[in-house]
């Protein structure tokens, strides 16, 4: 904003490094604020999910069923089996992903925990 006194006395100019430093500080403040709000929101969304979810852990060698729905034309979907198996757990890749195998000669599959059942 320019004032009449600025026309007479001149407008005090800020140096470029000073402007850049102020801009960086403002951007850092905004970034921290956004991160805090995202963390609060993600924790709020995660809480109901954690209370309803059940922890299922499989060990290598466990027999499991794989949910793999396949529609066959001409058959009622209600009468078709959506579960294939039994598969054997080979190893746990991380908390949610497992490597399974139908038989020792078959190709291993990598599947999400939600598609497995004992």
mmCIF file of C-alpha atoms in Angstrom:
data_model
loop_
_atom_site.group_PDB
_atom_site.id
_atom_site.type_symbol
_atom_site.label_atom_id
_atom_site.label_comp_id
_atom_site.label_asym_id
_atom_site.label_seq_id
_atom_site.Cartn_x
_atom_site.Cartn_y
_atom_site.Cartn_z
ATOM 1 C CA UNK A 1 0.000 0.000 0.000
ATOM 2 C CA UNK A 2 1.374 3.374 -0.970
ATOM 3 C CA UNK A 3 0.823 6.428 1.148
ATOM 4 C CA UNK A 4 1.170 10.083 0.122
ATOM 5 C CA UNK A 5 4.261 10.317 2.296
ATOM 6 C CA UNK A 6 5.805 7.505 0.280
ATOM 7 C CA UNK A 7 5.563 9.695 -2.847
ATOM 8 C CA UNK A 8 7.437 12.511 -1.135
ATOM 9 C CA UNK A 9 9.931 10.578 0.960
ATOM 10 C CA UNK A 10 10.168 7.528 -1.237
ATOM 11 C CA UNK A 11 9.006 3.998 -0.545
ATOM 12 C CA UNK A 12 11.390 1.976 1.594
ATOM 13 C CA UNK A 13 12.459 -0.935 -0.585
ATOM 14 C CA UNK A 14 13.184 -4.314 0.904
ATOM 15 C CA UNK A 15 16.191 -6.127 -0.389
ATOM 16 C CA UNK A 16 15.676 -9.333 -2.342
ATOM 17 C CA UNK A 17 17.369 -11.607 0.242
ATOM 18 C CA UNK A 18 15.157 -10.126 2.978
ATOM 19 C CA UNK A 19 12.024 -10.735 0.881
ATOM 20 C CA UNK A 20 13.094 -14.289 0.059
ATOM 21 C CA UNK A 21 13.798 -15.033 3.731
ATOM 22 C CA UNK A 22 10.379 -13.680 4.779
ATOM 23 C CA UNK A 23 8.693 -15.724 2.061
ATOM 24 C CA UNK A 24 10.540 -18.879 3.133
ATOM 25 C CA UNK A 25 9.515 -18.364 6.771
ATOM 26 C CA UNK A 26 5.865 -17.855 5.790
ATOM 27 C CA UNK A 27 5.919 -20.955 3.579
ATOM 28 C CA UNK A 28 7.476 -23.005 6.407
ATOM 29 C CA UNK A 29 4.763 -21.818 8.808
ATOM 30 C CA UNK A 30 2.024 -22.693 6.314
ATOM 31 C CA UNK A 31 3.611 -26.087 5.637
ATOM 32 C CA UNK A 32 3.802 -26.921 9.377
ATOM 33 C CA UNK A 33 0.184 -25.829 9.835
ATOM 34 C CA UNK A 34 -0.986 -28.022 6.928
ATOM 35 C CA UNK A 35 0.991 -31.026 8.233
ATOM 36 C CA UNK A 36 -0.541 -30.642 11.707
ATOM 37 C CA UNK A 37 -4.064 -30.478 10.268
ATOM 38 C CA UNK A 38 -3.433 -33.519 8.040
ATOM 39 C CA UNK A 39 -2.097 -35.496 11.012
ATOM 40 C CA UNK A 40 -5.118 -34.579 13.155
ATOM 41 C CA UNK A 41 -7.525 -35.517 10.356
ATOM 42 C CA UNK A 42 -5.807 -38.813 9.522
ATOM 43 C CA UNK A 43 -5.784 -39.813 13.212
ATOM 44 C CA UNK A 44 -9.472 -38.925 13.444
ATOM 45 C CA UNK A 45 -10.269 -41.081 10.380
ATOM 46 C CA UNK A 46 -8.061 -43.964 11.577
ATOM 47 C CA UNK A 47 -9.592 -44.272 15.053
ATOM 48 C CA UNK A 48 -12.995 -45.806 14.075
ATOM 49 C CA UNK A 49 -11.285 -48.174 11.652
ATOM 50 C CA UNK A 50 -8.917 -49.430 14.338
ATOM 51 C CA UNK A 51 -11.754 -50.148 16.769
ATOM 52 C CA UNK A 52 -13.657 -52.307 14.264
ATOM 53 C CA UNK A 53 -10.770 -54.115 12.578
ATOM 54 C CA UNK A 54 -9.483 -57.435 13.800
ATOM 55 C CA UNK A 55 -5.826 -58.353 13.596
ATOM 56 C CA UNK A 56 -5.322 -61.601 11.710
ATOM 57 C CA UNK A 57 -1.816 -62.937 11.448
ATOM 58 C CA UNK A 58 -0.787 -65.963 9.437
ATOM 59 C CA UNK A 59 2.398 -67.947 9.871
ATOM 60 C CA UNK A 60 4.382 -69.650 7.102
ATOM 61 C CA UNK A 61 2.892 -73.084 6.520
ATOM 62 C CA UNK A 62 -0.685 -72.113 7.481
ATOM 63 C CA UNK A 63 -3.450 -73.311 5.170
ATOM 64 C CA UNK A 64 -5.654 -70.448 3.957
ATOM 65 C CA UNK A 65 -8.467 -69.815 1.508
ATOM 66 C CA UNK A 66 -8.128 -67.120 -1.159
ATOM 67 C CA UNK A 67 -11.088 -64.894 -2.040
ATOM 68 C CA UNK A 68 -11.069 -64.846 -5.836
ATOM 69 C CA UNK A 69 -14.586 -64.379 -7.226
ATOM 70 C CA UNK A 70 -14.981 -65.602 -10.786
ATOM 71 C CA UNK A 71 -18.323 -65.376 -12.546
ATOM 72 C CA UNK A 72 -19.191 -68.293 -14.782
ATOM 73 C CA UNK A 73 -21.779 -67.520 -17.404
ATOM 74 C CA UNK A 74 -24.963 -69.509 -17.026
ATOM 75 C CA UNK A 75 -24.602 -70.132 -13.285
ATOM 76 C CA UNK A 76 -26.180 -68.159 -10.489
ATOM 77 C CA UNK A 77 -23.609 -65.959 -8.717
ATOM 78 C CA UNK A 78 -25.040 -67.074 -5.373
ATOM 79 C CA UNK A 79 -24.208 -70.685 -6.136
ATOM 80 C CA UNK A 80 -20.662 -70.069 -7.314
ATOM 81 C CA UNK A 81 -17.784 -70.513 -4.913
ATOM 82 C CA UNK A 82 -15.759 -67.343 -4.401
ATOM 83 C CA UNK A 83 -13.083 -69.025 -2.284
ATOM 84 C CA UNK A 84 -10.216 -71.002 -3.825
ATOM 85 C CA UNK A 85 -7.743 -73.198 -2.053
ATOM 86 C CA UNK A 86 -6.449 -74.323 0.293
ATOM 87 C CA UNK A 87 -3.295 -72.312 -0.311
ATOM 88 C CA UNK A 88 -0.181 -72.442 1.863
ATOM 89 C CA UNK A 89 1.421 -69.314 3.306
ATOM 90 C CA UNK A 90 5.025 -69.148 2.076
ATOM 91 C CA UNK A 91 6.084 -65.929 3.786
ATOM 92 C CA UNK A 92 4.898 -62.586 5.096
ATOM 93 C CA UNK A 93 6.053 -59.672 2.951
ATOM 94 C CA UNK A 94 4.755 -56.987 5.330
ATOM 95 C CA UNK A 95 1.887 -56.586 7.804
ATOM 96 C CA UNK A 96 -0.755 -56.649 5.073
ATOM 97 C CA UNK A 97 0.732 -58.671 2.204
ATOM 98 C CA UNK A 98 1.511 -62.400 2.040
ATOM 99 C CA UNK A 99 3.010 -64.740 -0.542
ATOM 100 C CA UNK A 100 0.899 -67.891 -0.976
ATOM 101 C CA UNK A 101 1.149 -71.021 -3.114
ATOM 102 C CA UNK A 102 -1.485 -73.592 -4.096
ATOM 103 C CA UNK A 103 0.936 -76.502 -4.498
ATOM 104 C CA UNK A 104 4.731 -76.886 -4.423
ATOM 105 C CA UNK A 105 4.849 -76.754 -8.239
ATOM 106 C CA UNK A 106 2.460 -73.818 -8.733
ATOM 107 C CA UNK A 107 3.524 -70.209 -9.144
ATOM 108 C CA UNK A 108 3.385 -68.202 -5.869
ATOM 109 C CA UNK A 109 0.894 -65.345 -5.606
ATOM 110 C CA UNK A 110 1.245 -62.124 -3.647
ATOM 111 C CA UNK A 111 -2.084 -61.194 -2.035
ATOM 112 C CA UNK A 112 -3.491 -58.722 0.465
ATOM 113 C CA UNK A 113 -4.508 -59.908 3.928
ATOM 114 C CA UNK A 114 -8.175 -59.010 3.322
ATOM 115 C CA UNK A 115 -8.413 -61.658 0.584
ATOM 116 C CA UNK A 116 -7.314 -64.481 2.916
ATOM 117 C CA UNK A 117 -9.251 -66.577 5.437
ATOM 118 C CA UNK A 118 -8.352 -69.593 7.581
#
